Structure formats: structure tokens, C-alpha cells
Coordinates of C-alpha atoms in Angstrom, one line a residue:
D1 CA 82.1 148.2 163.6
R2 CA 83.4 144.5 162.7
K3 CA 84.7 141.9 164.6
G4 CA 88.8 141.7 164.6
V5 CA 90.4 138.8 163.6
V6 CA 91.0 136.3 166.3
E7 CA 94.4 134.6 166.0
G8 CA 94.0 131.2 164.6
K9 CA 90.3 131.6 164.3
S10 CA 88.4 132.0 161.0
V11 CA 86.1 134.8 161.4
D12 CA 82.8 135.6 159.3
I13 CA 82.8 139.1 157.9
G14 CA 80.3 140.1 155.4
G15 CA 79.5 136.5 154.3
L16 CA 83.2 135.9 153.4
R17 CA 85.3 133.6 155.6
M18 CA 88.8 134.7 156.8
I19 CA 91.4 132.1 155.8
T20 CA 93.9 131.6 158.4
K21 CA 96.5 129.1 159.3
K22 CA 94.2 127.1 161.5
W23 CA 91.5 127.3 159.3
R24 CA 94.0 125.5 156.6
R25 CA 94.8 122.9 159.3
S26 CA 91.1 122.5 159.8
S27 CA 91.2 123.7 163.3
R28 CA 93.9 121.4 164.5
E29 CA 97.1 122.2 166.3
A30 CA 100.8 121.8 163.9
Q31 CA 101.8 119.5 166.5
E32 CA 98.6 117.2 166.0
I33 CA 99.1 117.3 162.3
L34 CA 102.7 116.1 162.7
Q35 CA 101.6 113.2 165.1
R36 CA 99.2 112.2 162.6
C37 CA 101.4 112.2 159.6
P38 CA 103.0 108.8 158.8
R39 CA 106.8 108.7 159.4
T40 CA 109.5 108.7 156.5
R41 CA 113.2 108.3 156.4
H42 CA 113.7 111.9 157.0
G43 CA 110.7 113.1 159.0
F44 CA 106.5 112.8 158.6
M45 CA 104.6 113.1 155.3
A46 CA 101.9 115.8 155.1
R47 CA 99.6 116.4 152.2
V48 CA 99.3 119.9 150.8
K49 CA 96.5 121.4 148.7
L50 CA 96.5 124.6 147.1
F51 CA 93.9 127.1 145.9
D52 CA 92.7 126.7 142.5
Y53 CA 92.3 129.9 140.5
G54 CA 91.2 127.8 137.5
Q55 CA 91.8 129.7 134.3
F56 CA 93.4 132.8 135.7
D57 CA 96.8 133.9 135.3
E58 CA 97.3 133.9 139.1
Q59 CA 97.8 130.3 139.2
P60 CA 101.1 130.1 138.2
L61 CA 102.2 132.5 140.8
L62 CA 100.3 131.0 143.6
V63 CA 102.5 127.8 142.9
A64 CA 106.0 129.4 142.2
D65 CA 105.1 131.3 145.4
F66 CA 104.5 127.7 147.2
L67 CA 107.6 126.4 146.0
D68 CA 109.9 129.1 146.6
K69 CA 108.6 129.1 150.1
C70 CA 109.1 125.3 150.5
A71 CA 112.8 125.5 149.3
E72 CA 113.6 128.4 151.9
L73 CA 112.3 126.0 154.3
G74 CA 114.0 123.0 153.0
V75 CA 111.6 120.5 152.9
E76 CA 111.0 118.1 149.9
V77 CA 107.9 118.4 147.9
D78 CA 106.7 115.7 145.6
R79 CA 103.8 115.8 143.1
R80 CA 103.6 112.6 141.7
G81 CA 100.7 110.5 141.6
Y82 CA 98.2 113.6 141.8
A83 CA 96.8 114.9 138.9
T84 CA 98.5 118.2 137.5
R85 CA 95.6 120.4 137.8
S86 CA 94.8 118.8 141.5
W87 CA 97.5 121.1 142.9
T88 CA 98.1 118.6 145.7
Y89 CA 101.7 118.0 147.1
A90 CA 103.1 115.3 149.1
V91 CA 105.6 117.4 151.6
E92 CA 107.8 115.8 154.1
C93 CA 108.0 117.8 157.0
R94 CA 110.6 117.4 159.9
S95 CA 109.0 119.2 162.7
A96 CA 105.9 121.5 163.8
Q97 CA 107.3 124.3 163.1
D98 CA 107.4 123.4 159.3
V99 CA 103.4 122.6 159.6
E100 CA 103.0 126.1 161.1
A101 CA 105.3 127.6 158.2
L102 CA 103.3 125.9 155.6
S103 CA 100.0 126.8 157.1
R104 CA 101.2 130.4 156.8
I105 CA 101.6 130.4 153.0
V106 CA 98.9 132.4 151.2
G107 CA 98.1 129.8 148.6
V108 CA 97.9 126.5 150.9
R109 CA 93.8 125.9 151.0
S110 CA 94.6 122.7 153.5
I111 CA 97.5 120.8 155.1
S112 CA 96.8 117.7 156.8
Q113 CA 98.3 114.1 157.2
M114 CA 99.1 112.0 154.4
P115 CA 96.6 109.2 154.5
L116 CA 97.0 105.9 154.8
I117 CA 95.7 102.9 152.9
R118 CA 94.4 100.0 155.0
T119 CA 92.7 96.6 154.5
V120 CA 90.8 94.3 157.2
R121 CA 93.0 91.7 158.7
P122 CA 91.5 88.0 158.5
Q123 CA 89.6 87.2 161.7
V124 CA 88.1 83.6 161.6
A125 CA 89.9 80.5 159.9
I126 CA 88.0 77.4 159.1
N127 CA 91.2 75.4 158.0
Q128 CA 88.8 72.8 156.3
T129 CA 90.1 70.7 153.6
L130 CA 89.9 72.2 150.1
P131 CA 86.9 71.1 147.8
E132 CA 87.2 70.1 144.1
L133 CA 87.6 73.6 142.6
P134 CA 87.4 73.8 139.0
V135 CA 90.9 74.7 136.9
R136 CA 91.4 76.8 134.3
A137 CA 92.2 74.9 131.1
A138 CA 95.2 76.1 129.4
D139 CA 93.5 76.8 126.1
Q140 CA 90.9 78.6 128.2
E141 CA 92.1 82.5 127.3
D142 CA 88.8 84.4 126.6
I143 CA 87.4 84.7 130.1
P144 CA 86.2 88.0 132.3
V145 CA 89.0 89.2 134.1
V146 CA 89.2 91.7 137.5
V147 CA 92.4 93.3 138.6
V148 CA 92.6 92.9 142.4
V149 CA 94.6 95.6 143.5
D150 CA 95.6 94.5 146.8
S151 CA 98.3 92.3 149.2
G152 CA 99.2 89.9 146.4
I153 CA 97.7 86.6 145.5
S154 CA 99.4 83.3 146.9
G155 CA 100.6 80.9 144.6
R156 CA 100.5 77.7 146.9
N157 CA 96.9 77.0 145.6
A158 CA 97.2 75.5 142.0
A159 CA 93.6 75.9 141.5
L160 CA 93.1 79.5 142.2
A161 CA 96.8 80.2 140.6
S162 CA 95.3 78.6 137.5
W163 CA 93.0 81.7 137.3
V164 CA 95.7 84.3 137.6
V165 CA 96.1 85.5 134.4
G166 CA 99.2 88.1 135.2
R167 CA 101.0 89.4 138.1
D168 CA 102.3 93.2 138.7
V169 CA 104.3 93.1 142.0
Q170 CA 104.9 96.9 143.2
V171 CA 105.9 95.8 146.9
A172 CA 109.5 95.4 147.8
P173 CA 110.6 92.4 149.6
P174 CA 110.6 91.7 152.5
Y175 CA 107.4 93.4 152.9
D176 CA 105.3 91.1 150.1
Q177 CA 105.2 88.1 152.2
N178 CA 101.6 88.9 153.7
K179 CA 98.9 87.6 150.8
A180 CA 96.0 86.9 153.2
H181 CA 94.0 89.6 152.2
G182 CA 94.4 89.5 148.5
T183 CA 94.0 85.9 148.2
F184 CA 91.0 85.9 149.9
V185 CA 89.4 88.9 147.7
A186 CA 90.9 86.7 144.6
G187 CA 88.9 83.8 145.8
L188 CA 85.8 85.3 145.9
V189 CA 86.4 87.0 142.4
A190 CA 87.5 82.9 140.9
Y191 CA 85.2 81.0 143.2
G192 CA 82.5 83.0 145.2
A193 CA 79.7 80.6 144.1
Q194 CA 81.5 77.5 144.7
L195 CA 82.6 78.3 148.1
N196 CA 79.3 79.8 149.3
P197 CA 76.7 77.9 147.6
T198 CA 73.5 79.1 149.7
F199 CA 74.4 82.7 148.9
A200 CA 72.1 84.2 146.4
G201 CA 73.3 86.6 143.4
I202 CA 76.5 84.8 142.6
D203 CA 76.9 82.8 139.3
N204 CA 79.7 80.3 139.0
G205 CA 80.7 81.3 135.7
P206 CA 84.5 81.5 134.8
C207 CA 86.2 84.6 135.8
G208 CA 89.8 85.3 136.0
V209 CA 92.2 87.6 138.2
F210 CA 95.4 89.8 137.2
D211 CA 97.5 90.3 140.6
L212 CA 98.3 93.8 141.1
Q213 CA 100.1 93.7 144.4
V214 CA 100.5 97.1 146.2
I215 CA 99.7 96.7 149.4
P216 CA 103.0 95.7 152.0
N217 CA 102.4 93.6 155.2
D218 CA 101.2 95.7 158.1
D219 CA 100.7 92.8 160.2
P220 CA 103.9 92.6 162.5
A221 CA 103.0 88.9 163.3
R222 CA 103.7 88.3 160.0
G223 CA 107.3 89.7 159.5
D224 CA 108.3 93.2 158.5
T225 CA 105.9 95.9 158.4
L226 CA 105.2 99.0 156.1
A227 CA 103.0 101.7 155.7
L228 CA 101.2 102.7 152.3
M229 CA 100.2 106.3 151.8
E230 CA 98.1 107.7 149.5
Q231 CA 100.7 108.7 147.2
D232 CA 102.2 105.4 146.9
L233 CA 99.0 103.9 145.9
L234 CA 98.2 106.5 143.2
V235 CA 101.8 106.5 141.9
S236 CA 101.3 102.2 141.9
L237 CA 97.9 102.7 139.9
E238 CA 98.7 105.0 137.5
Q239 CA 101.9 103.0 136.4
A240 CA 99.7 99.8 136.4
L241 CA 96.5 101.7 134.4
T242 CA 99.2 102.8 132.1
E243 CA 100.2 99.3 131.1
H244 CA 97.2 97.3 131.6
A245 CA 94.6 99.3 131.5
N246 CA 93.3 98.4 127.5
K247 CA 93.2 95.0 128.4
Y248 CA 91.5 94.6 131.8
R249 CA 88.4 97.2 132.7
V250 CA 87.4 96.2 136.3
W251 CA 89.8 97.0 138.8
N252 CA 89.0 95.7 142.6
L253 CA 90.0 97.8 145.3
S254 CA 89.1 96.1 148.7
L255 CA 90.8 99.3 150.9
G256 CA 90.2 102.6 152.4
T257 CA 91.4 104.7 154.6
D258 CA 90.2 106.0 158.3
E259 CA 88.7 109.3 156.6
V260 CA 85.0 109.6 157.1
C261 CA 83.9 111.3 154.1
S262 CA 82.3 114.7 154.3
L263 CA 79.0 115.7 153.0
D264 CA 80.2 119.1 151.9
E265 CA 83.5 117.9 150.0
F266 CA 84.7 115.3 148.2
S267 CA 87.8 113.5 149.2
E268 CA 91.4 114.0 147.6
L269 CA 92.0 110.3 147.0
A270 CA 88.2 110.0 145.4
N271 CA 89.0 112.7 143.2
E272 CA 92.5 111.4 142.1
L273 CA 90.5 107.9 141.7
D274 CA 87.8 109.7 139.5
N275 CA 90.6 111.4 137.4
L276 CA 92.1 108.1 136.7
Q277 CA 89.1 106.1 136.0
E278 CA 88.1 109.0 133.0
R279 CA 91.5 108.9 131.8
F280 CA 91.9 105.3 131.4
K281 CA 88.6 104.5 130.6
V282 CA 88.3 101.8 133.3
S283 CA 85.8 101.1 136.5
F284 CA 87.1 100.8 140.0
V285 CA 85.0 98.8 142.2
I286 CA 85.4 100.0 145.9
S287 CA 84.6 98.9 149.5
A288 CA 82.5 101.0 151.6
G289 CA 84.7 100.8 154.1
N290 CA 84.1 98.8 157.8
Y291 CA 83.0 100.3 161.0
R292 CA 85.1 98.6 163.6
Q293 CA 84.3 100.3 167.4
L294 CA 82.2 97.9 169.6
P295 CA 79.2 98.3 169.5
L296 CA 78.8 97.8 165.9
L297 CA 75.8 99.8 164.2
D298 CA 72.3 99.1 164.3
Y299 CA 69.7 98.8 161.2
P300 CA 68.5 101.0 160.6
R301 CA 71.1 103.5 162.1
T302 CA 70.3 105.4 165.2
G303 CA 71.2 108.6 166.6
A304 CA 74.8 109.4 166.3
Q305 CA 75.6 106.5 164.3
Q306 CA 74.4 108.4 161.2
D307 CA 77.4 110.3 161.4
T308 CA 80.2 108.0 162.8
G309 CA 79.0 105.1 160.5
R310 CA 79.3 107.0 157.2
I311 CA 81.7 105.9 154.3
T312 CA 85.6 106.4 154.5
A313 CA 87.5 107.9 151.6
P314 CA 87.9 106.8 148.8
A315 CA 84.2 104.9 148.9
D316 CA 83.0 108.7 147.6
S317 CA 84.6 108.3 144.0
V318 CA 81.7 109.5 141.9
L319 CA 82.8 107.5 138.9
G320 CA 83.8 104.6 141.1
I321 CA 81.2 101.7 142.2
T322 CA 81.0 101.6 145.8
V323 CA 79.9 98.5 147.5
G324 CA 78.4 97.9 151.0
A325 CA 77.8 94.7 152.9
I326 CA 74.7 92.9 153.8
S327 CA 74.0 89.8 155.9
H328 CA 73.1 86.5 154.7
V329 CA 71.9 85.1 158.2
D330 CA 68.9 86.3 160.5
F331 CA 70.2 87.3 164.2
R332 CA 67.1 87.7 166.2
Q333 CA 68.2 90.1 168.5
S334 CA 71.3 92.5 168.4
G335 CA 72.2 92.1 165.1
P336 CA 70.7 92.6 161.0
K337 CA 68.1 90.7 159.8
Q338 CA 68.6 88.6 156.7
H339 CA 69.3 90.8 153.7
Q340 CA 69.7 94.1 155.9
L341 CA 73.3 96.0 156.0
S342 CA 75.8 94.1 157.8
A343 CA 76.2 95.9 161.4
F344 CA 80.2 96.7 160.4
S345 CA 79.2 98.1 156.8
R346 CA 79.3 101.9 156.6
H347 CA 76.5 103.9 154.9
G348 CA 75.9 107.1 152.9
A349 CA 74.9 109.3 151.9
G350 CA 78.0 110.8 149.7
P351 CA 79.0 114.3 150.0
N352 CA 76.7 116.3 148.1
Y353 CA 73.9 113.6 148.7
V354 CA 75.0 111.2 146.4
I355 CA 74.0 107.9 146.9
K356 CA 76.3 105.7 148.3
P357 CA 77.0 102.9 148.5
D358 CA 75.8 102.5 145.0
L359 CA 75.2 98.7 145.3
V360 CA 75.4 96.1 148.0
H361 CA 76.6 92.4 148.3
Y362 CA 76.9 89.7 150.7
G363 CA 80.0 90.4 153.0
G364 CA 79.5 88.3 155.7
S365 CA 77.6 89.2 159.0
C366 CA 77.9 89.6 163.0
T367 CA 76.0 91.1 165.6
T368 CA 76.5 94.4 167.2
D369 CA 78.3 93.4 170.2
G370 CA 80.9 91.1 168.0
S371 CA 80.0 88.0 170.0
S372 CA 78.5 86.1 166.9
V373 CA 80.3 86.1 163.7
H374 CA 79.2 84.4 160.3
G375 CA 81.5 85.1 157.4
I376 CA 81.6 84.5 153.7
R377 CA 83.8 81.9 152.7
S378 CA 87.1 82.2 150.6
L379 CA 90.4 80.9 150.0
T380 CA 93.8 81.2 152.5
D381 CA 97.1 79.8 151.7
T382 CA 96.6 76.5 153.1
G383 CA 92.7 76.2 153.0
I384 CA 89.3 77.7 153.4
G385 CA 88.8 80.3 155.8
E386 CA 85.9 82.7 156.8
D387 CA 85.8 86.4 157.5
L388 CA 83.8 89.3 157.1
G389 CA 83.9 93.0 156.0
T390 CA 83.1 95.1 153.0
S391 CA 86.2 94.0 151.2
F392 CA 84.7 90.9 150.4
A393 CA 81.5 92.3 148.9
A394 CA 83.3 94.2 146.7
P395 CA 84.7 91.2 144.4
L396 CA 81.4 89.6 144.0
V397 CA 80.2 92.8 142.4
S398 CA 83.4 93.2 140.7
R399 CA 82.9 89.8 138.9
T400 CA 79.6 90.7 137.4
L401 CA 80.6 93.8 136.1
A402 CA 83.5 92.3 134.4
Q403 CA 81.1 89.6 133.0
I404 CA 79.4 92.4 131.5
Y405 CA 82.1 94.0 130.3
H406 CA 83.2 90.7 128.7
D407 CA 79.8 89.9 126.8
I408 CA 79.3 92.6 125.0
T409 CA 80.9 93.7 122.0
P410 CA 82.4 95.8 121.2
S411 CA 83.1 96.5 124.9
P412 CA 80.9 99.0 126.3
S413 CA 81.8 102.3 127.9
P414 CA 82.5 102.3 131.9
V415 CA 79.0 104.4 131.7
L416 CA 76.8 102.1 129.6
A417 CA 78.6 99.1 131.9
R418 CA 77.5 101.0 135.0
A419 CA 74.3 101.4 133.7
L420 CA 73.8 97.6 132.9
L421 CA 74.8 96.9 136.5
T422 CA 72.7 98.8 138.0
H423 CA 69.3 99.0 135.9
H424 CA 68.4 95.3 137.3
A425 CA 69.6 95.6 140.8
R426 CA 66.9 94.9 143.4
D427 CA 66.3 95.3 147.0
P428 CA 67.2 91.7 148.3
R429 CA 64.6 91.9 150.7
S430 CA 61.8 91.9 148.6
G431 CA 62.9 91.6 145.1
L432 CA 61.7 95.0 144.3
R433 CA 63.2 98.4 144.2
V434 CA 64.8 99.7 147.2
P435 CA 62.3 102.0 148.9
D436 CA 62.6 105.7 149.7
G437 CA 64.7 106.5 152.6
E438 CA 67.1 103.3 152.7
E439 CA 68.8 104.2 149.6
N440 CA 72.0 105.2 151.4
Y441 CA 72.0 102.0 153.4
L442 CA 71.4 99.6 150.2
G443 CA 72.2 101.6 147.3
F444 CA 70.6 100.9 144.2
G445 CA 70.6 96.8 145.5
L446 CA 72.1 94.0 144.8
P447 CA 72.9 93.5 141.3
A448 CA 71.5 90.6 138.9
T449 CA 73.8 88.1 137.8
V450 CA 74.8 87.8 134.1
P451 CA 73.1 86.7 131.9
Y452 CA 69.9 88.3 133.9
C453 CA 71.2 91.8 133.6
L454 CA 71.7 91.3 130.0
E455 CA 68.5 89.6 128.6
C456 CA 64.8 90.5 128.8
T457 CA 61.9 88.2 129.7
P458 CA 59.0 87.3 127.7
H459 CA 56.8 90.1 129.3
S460 CA 58.9 92.9 128.8
A461 CA 61.5 94.9 126.4
T462 CA 64.2 97.3 127.2
L463 CA 65.7 99.8 125.2
V464 CA 69.5 100.8 125.5
F465 CA 70.5 104.5 124.5
D466 CA 74.0 105.5 124.4
D467 CA 74.6 108.5 123.2
V468 CA 76.0 112.4 123.8
L469 CA 74.2 115.6 124.7
R470 CA 75.6 118.7 123.7
P471 CA 75.6 121.8 125.8
G472 CA 72.7 124.0 124.7
N473 CA 70.7 121.3 123.1
F474 CA 68.5 118.5 124.2
L475 CA 67.3 115.1 122.9
E476 CA 63.4 114.4 122.4
W477 CA 61.7 111.4 121.0
D478 CA 58.0 112.5 119.9
H479 CA 55.9 109.6 119.3
F480 CA 57.9 107.2 121.5
P481 CA 57.0 103.7 120.6
Y482 CA 54.9 102.5 123.4
P483 CA 54.0 98.4 122.9
P484 CA 50.4 98.1 121.6
S485 CA 49.8 95.5 123.7
L486 CA 49.9 97.7 126.5
Y487 CA 47.2 100.1 125.1
R488 CA 43.4 99.4 125.5
D489 CA 40.2 101.2 125.6
G490 CA 42.3 104.7 125.3
R491 CA 44.5 103.8 128.3
Y492 CA 48.2 102.9 128.8
F493 CA 49.3 100.0 131.0
G494 CA 52.3 98.7 132.5
E495 CA 55.0 99.4 134.4
I496 CA 58.4 101.3 133.6
W497 CA 61.8 101.5 135.1
M498 CA 64.8 103.6 133.8
T499 CA 68.4 103.8 134.7
L500 CA 70.5 106.9 133.5
A501 CA 74.3 107.1 134.0
F502 CA 76.9 109.5 133.1
A503 CA 80.1 110.7 133.6
P504 CA 79.7 114.4 135.2
A505 CA 82.1 117.1 134.5
R506 CA 83.9 117.6 137.8
G507 CA 85.8 120.5 139.6
T508 CA 87.3 119.6 143.1
R509 CA 87.9 123.7 143.4
W510 CA 84.1 124.0 144.1
G511 CA 83.9 121.8 147.2
T512 CA 80.1 120.2 147.4
E513 CA 79.9 121.7 143.9
Y514 CA 82.4 119.1 142.6
C515 CA 79.8 117.8 139.9
Q516 CA 79.4 120.4 137.3
S517 CA 77.0 118.6 134.9
H518 CA 73.4 117.3 135.2
I519 CA 71.2 115.3 132.9
D520 CA 67.3 115.7 133.4
A521 CA 65.2 112.5 131.7
H522 CA 61.6 112.9 131.3
L523 CA 59.0 110.0 129.7
G524 CA 55.6 110.5 129.6
V525 CA 52.6 111.0 127.7
Y526 CA 50.3 114.2 126.1
H527 CA 47.1 114.9 127.3
D528 CA 44.3 116.8 126.2
T529 CA 42.2 119.6 128.8
V530 CA 39.4 121.4 128.1
S531 CA 38.7 124.8 129.7
R532 CA 35.2 124.8 131.5
S533 CA 35.1 128.5 130.2
T534 CA 36.0 128.3 127.1
G535 CA 35.9 124.7 125.7
E536 CA 39.3 125.2 124.3
I537 CA 41.4 122.2 124.0
T538 CA 45.2 122.6 125.3
R539 CA 47.6 119.7 124.8
K540 CA 50.0 119.5 127.8
F541 CA 52.8 117.0 128.6
R542 CA 52.9 114.9 132.0
G543 CA 55.7 112.7 133.0
L544 CA 54.7 109.1 134.1
V545 CA 58.1 108.1 135.2
P546 CA 59.5 110.0 138.1
A547 CA 63.0 109.6 139.6
E548 CA 63.1 107.3 142.6
H549 CA 64.1 108.5 146.2
R550 CA 62.5 111.9 145.8
N551 CA 59.8 114.0 147.2
P552 CA 58.4 116.5 144.4
G553 CA 57.2 119.1 147.6
M554 CA 59.8 121.4 147.1
L555 CA 61.7 123.3 144.1
Y556 CA 64.5 125.1 146.0
E557 CA 68.0 123.7 144.5
A558 CA 69.2 122.4 148.2
Y559 CA 66.4 120.4 148.3
Q560 CA 66.7 119.2 144.7
V561 CA 70.3 117.7 146.0
E562 CA 69.3 116.4 148.9
T563 CA 66.0 114.6 148.1
L564 CA 65.9 114.2 144.6
R565 CA 69.6 113.9 143.9
K566 CA 70.3 116.3 141.7
W567 CA 73.8 116.4 140.0
A568 CA 74.2 112.3 140.8
P569 CA 75.9 110.4 138.4
V570 CA 73.4 107.5 138.6
R571 CA 69.5 108.1 138.6
T572 CA 66.7 105.4 138.4
Y573 CA 63.6 105.9 137.6
R574 CA 60.3 104.0 137.8
G575 CA 56.5 104.8 136.9
D576 CA 53.4 102.2 137.3
M577 CA 50.5 102.7 135.4
G578 CA 48.4 100.8 137.9
E579 CA 45.2 98.8 137.2
R580 CA 43.1 101.7 135.8
G581 CA 46.0 102.7 133.4
E582 CA 46.7 106.5 132.3
K583 CA 45.2 108.2 129.5
G584 CA 47.4 110.1 126.8
N585 CA 47.7 110.8 123.2
R586 CA 51.2 110.1 122.5
W587 CA 54.5 109.3 124.4
R588 CA 57.9 111.5 124.6
L589 CA 61.2 110.9 125.7
K590 CA 63.2 114.0 126.2
L591 CA 66.8 114.5 127.9
Q592 CA 68.2 118.0 128.7
L593 CA 72.1 118.6 129.8
L594 CA 72.4 121.1 132.5
S595 CA 75.4 122.8 133.8
R596 CA 76.1 125.0 136.7
H597 CA 75.6 128.2 135.2
E598 CA 78.1 130.3 136.7
H599 CA 80.9 127.5 135.3
A600 CA 79.4 127.0 132.0
H601 CA 82.4 128.3 130.1
E602 CA 84.2 125.2 131.8
T603 CA 81.6 122.6 131.3
A604 CA 80.7 123.4 127.7
R605 CA 81.5 120.1 126.1
A606 CA 79.7 117.2 124.5
Q607 CA 78.5 115.0 127.8
P608 CA 78.4 111.0 126.9
F609 CA 75.4 109.2 128.6
S610 CA 73.7 105.8 128.7
L611 CA 70.0 105.5 129.5
I612 CA 68.2 102.0 129.9
I613 CA 64.5 101.9 129.6
T614 CA 62.3 98.4 130.2
I615 CA 58.7 98.5 129.8
A616 CA 57.1 95.2 131.5
D617 CA 53.5 94.3 132.0
P618 CA 53.2 93.4 135.7
L619 CA 50.6 91.1 135.0
K620 CA 53.0 88.9 132.7
T621 CA 50.3 87.9 129.9

């Protein structure tokens, strides 16, 4: 009485889904997959991912069967660049028949084209004479540094070259001659404020760059071209991280793919970048991606734009800091207003409703029809250029993050650095918190510059907790010290905001349940309630600092994931006692570690976290 399996289709039977060859190809024909694959010397490069059986003994048998089948087909298999337990391989196919045969192998979960890594080509040149720019002194060695993972940095500009602390060229000649994009990015790291003096949120403190050239020329007008495949990028990154990660903690990735991120599954590239960040204890700052098809995107996004304008891989990296671009000008019509998301900047949410982009910065602006362009200014080979893209918002965040790492001794963990970067971020339109409903466009807002993100005002106090939660335990601070100056007539006053960041245990085999651990934070007061019938006094706890971007009306898990951002690696909280204040006996802070119960044996490890709490007097008295 069940429906038969139709060739090439997946059929639901009793809640289970039949895995067919076409399902493995995401409903594409073998020939279509082949046409999408980048060309190689002997064929076309595809990416194959196997099923992950976890701790079970069948996994080695599954891998062996896959490799044996590939040997029979005569196709070359290469897993360089991919983590051992990702079970992902680069496979060089010669024909659609090879793709068809690979998609019939039982252990194969998916087969697709090998993604290509792209950057934004410069669009507008000003060709103005260079202004007087500060040059790094020969003895000025103790400076923050950003690794610019890009197309290379030109050495023709003496001022910029003085801030280049080292170079690692991983592009073979003759494909290493087009350094326009990398130079533009590096110019914003070193001279963002000097070249854009009217922009807010950019300080003029010193910041050096390390030139990691991994992107070959892709512009035929600039010479011979070569595509950069996902695997090539990962191999180059791993090699460079092995050599330089101990010295440089911030790596700017103003690059991306054309793969629009799914709400149901994290991209393979994002997973691999997460593995590298965890392994080498560094922070990747990643551009959100650019929407290129005219007309561009409205603000707020309308209709089909919600889907077509979503972020592209690897902007869905959980441990990475994704940056969107906001407008520095105010278009009266057919374009964004000042401080709104730029018409080309892609938006979230990320998979599993993780807030993406994490932050925003200025990256130029234009009308939705592309007729009027106001770019951000930076350096070219010969002078000053003007361009726009999320690629150029990312380095402005990277330089601030590098300064956070540099100014704190001992150097903070990536989790603490991310928490500090996020904690003082604000909506650039109002200077307040990003309102509910706009976090998928603006993330947590525009970050504050150093030193403001590392200091307190005279009317506030900030506490930083950098600790570890053990499975099965919770951390609690009863009688949490609240400022006496904000307590009067039996009531507490003031405003509190908190930022909680951690690097969750992860598992790609679980799809949308990629994040396997979660931390809940609660800060509030105990208060007494008197029973009307018996007069008995009961003491109860009431949280006064709820999570932002939430609606507490429903408790279903799916609702908590989508609306309360459960399982997200960064969460912010805010509470305001108001003019009347809040009654209470004493304060309590509590943090609890949660694991997806069915996978508790895999996530039963200590969970580092960083929690930042600021208590402030809104009256500033």
C-alpha cells in the first residue's frame, strides 16, 4: 500500500526519505553538475561528501567502499584542505557518466560542483593625487596586524608598503599580477579614517597588514586568468595558519562564492573555516556577500528579495564574524537612507536562524538601479580609488578586532575578543540597540572603536567573565553585587546589557542542528509573593535582563530556535528598570550549559565562554 520509488526522485515513506542518486545531486542532472564544475587539466572538479556514521564502526567500511569505487572508475580523489572527519573530497570527473556513477555509491551524501572563490572587481576610479599619509617608522614594531587574505598588496605605494609587515605569496606567476582588490582592502585597514574622514566608527590608530596572496587574477583585461577553487583556498589557508597563526590573530576574508546559504544546513566551506578557527585559535572576518543583479535590494527587503538576497557561503561561518555594508549617504528615492543596509549588501538570517551578518560597517552605497554610486575610498596602484562592496566593510571591522587583541594583555581568546567587539555595537541610526526585526540586516550593529569598546563611562560599570562551564553543572552567583547608588526606597534602578559568546560544539552530520551546545544566561532578582489565602510568603526568582530579538510567547523548540536564537554562538540581553524601578530582595546571576540530549555523549566537554555585563545609570547622574 506504499507508493513505489520513482526513478530519480526521493519518496517519503513513513516519515523516512529514500536516498536516490538525484537526491544526492540536489535534483540536478549529472550533465548539469558537470557543466557547473570548474575545469581542470584532465576534466572537471566536483565536491563529494559522504555520510557520517559518527562513532560507529561502519564509517571505515563506507570510506573504503567509496575509494574502491572511485579507483574502479579511474577518477582521482583528493581530500587536501578538508578536515579528516568532514568526509569531504575533491573528485576530478571526466564526463557526466562519472558524475552519474558517483551519485549511485551508497555512502555518498551529496555531489556538487567545486565552489569557486570570488572577489569584487573595482568599479570606480578617481585617480586623485595621494594625500600625505603617515608612514610606519622603522622601530614601530608593536602594532596590531590584520592578515589580508586576498589577491596581494601592491608595493608601488611607499606609504602603504611601510605598513606591510610580511608577505606570503601562494599564487604562481603569471597569475599574481592583479593586486587591485587586495590593495584596496589593505588601504582600508591602514588608512580607513584618513581616506574617509567623514565616516563615523573608524579610528585613525595604527594598524599593519600581513599580505597573504591566495587569489589569482580573474580579470582577462589584466592578463592570464585562473580560477580559485574552494579546496585551493583551504589548502593555502591551512599552510599559512600553520606558519603565522601564533603571531597574527585576525584574518580578513573579503571573498565569497555564489552559493546562497540555506536555512537548513551550513555550507561546507563555512564548516571548514570553523574547523580552522577552532584549531588555530584565530578570528576570521568575512564579508556577507554582494547582490549583483539589477535592480538591487530595497530596504527593508521585500517579497522574493528575502530569499534571493540572503548571504552567500562562507558568510554562514558560526565562529567567523560576518560583516554587512551600510550606506554613508542618504538617497531620497530608489536607494537606502543613511546608515541603512546598502542595496548590494546581502542579509540573513543564517542557517538555523543564526544572526548574520554579525556586524555592519561602511562599504559604499548606490541606488537600486545602479545609476548613482557613492563608494568608499581607498588606495589603488597609482592613487586613490572609490568602490563599493561588503568586501570593503569587512576590513574596517578587522582593524578594530586586531586592536582589541593587541590592547589586552594577555591576548584574549577569540571568544572574548568577539564578545568585546559585539558588546558596544549599536544601531548607527539611533546609537541604541538594533530593534527587533532588523537584526537580520544590521546584525548587532556598528562596533565601537578602540578604546571606547574597552572602557567604561563614569556612569557605568562593566564586568567581564571568561570562564568554563562543565557538562551537568551550572554557574551561579547568588547575592550578585548591584551598585548601591542605583538602589533607593526599596527599588532597583538602572539599565543592564549583557553579551554572551561561546564557540559551540559542532557537527555537520546533523544538518540544521550543527550547533550542539548552548548556554543560557539569567540575571534578575528574588522577590517575595504573599498568598492571599494563607498569608504564606514565597520567594521567587524573576529575570530582569531578557535576551534581545525575542518574543517569549511560545516555548516550542522550533520557535526558540527561530525567534529566541537558541543555539546561536552570540546572544545579547538588555533590561531597563524604568522610572519606577523594580522591587527585589537580592540579585542572582546564573549560567547553564545545554546539549542536544540525543548527542550528549559527543558534546560532553568543557565549554569556554565569555560574558560581559554592563550596569549603567540612564540619567547619567
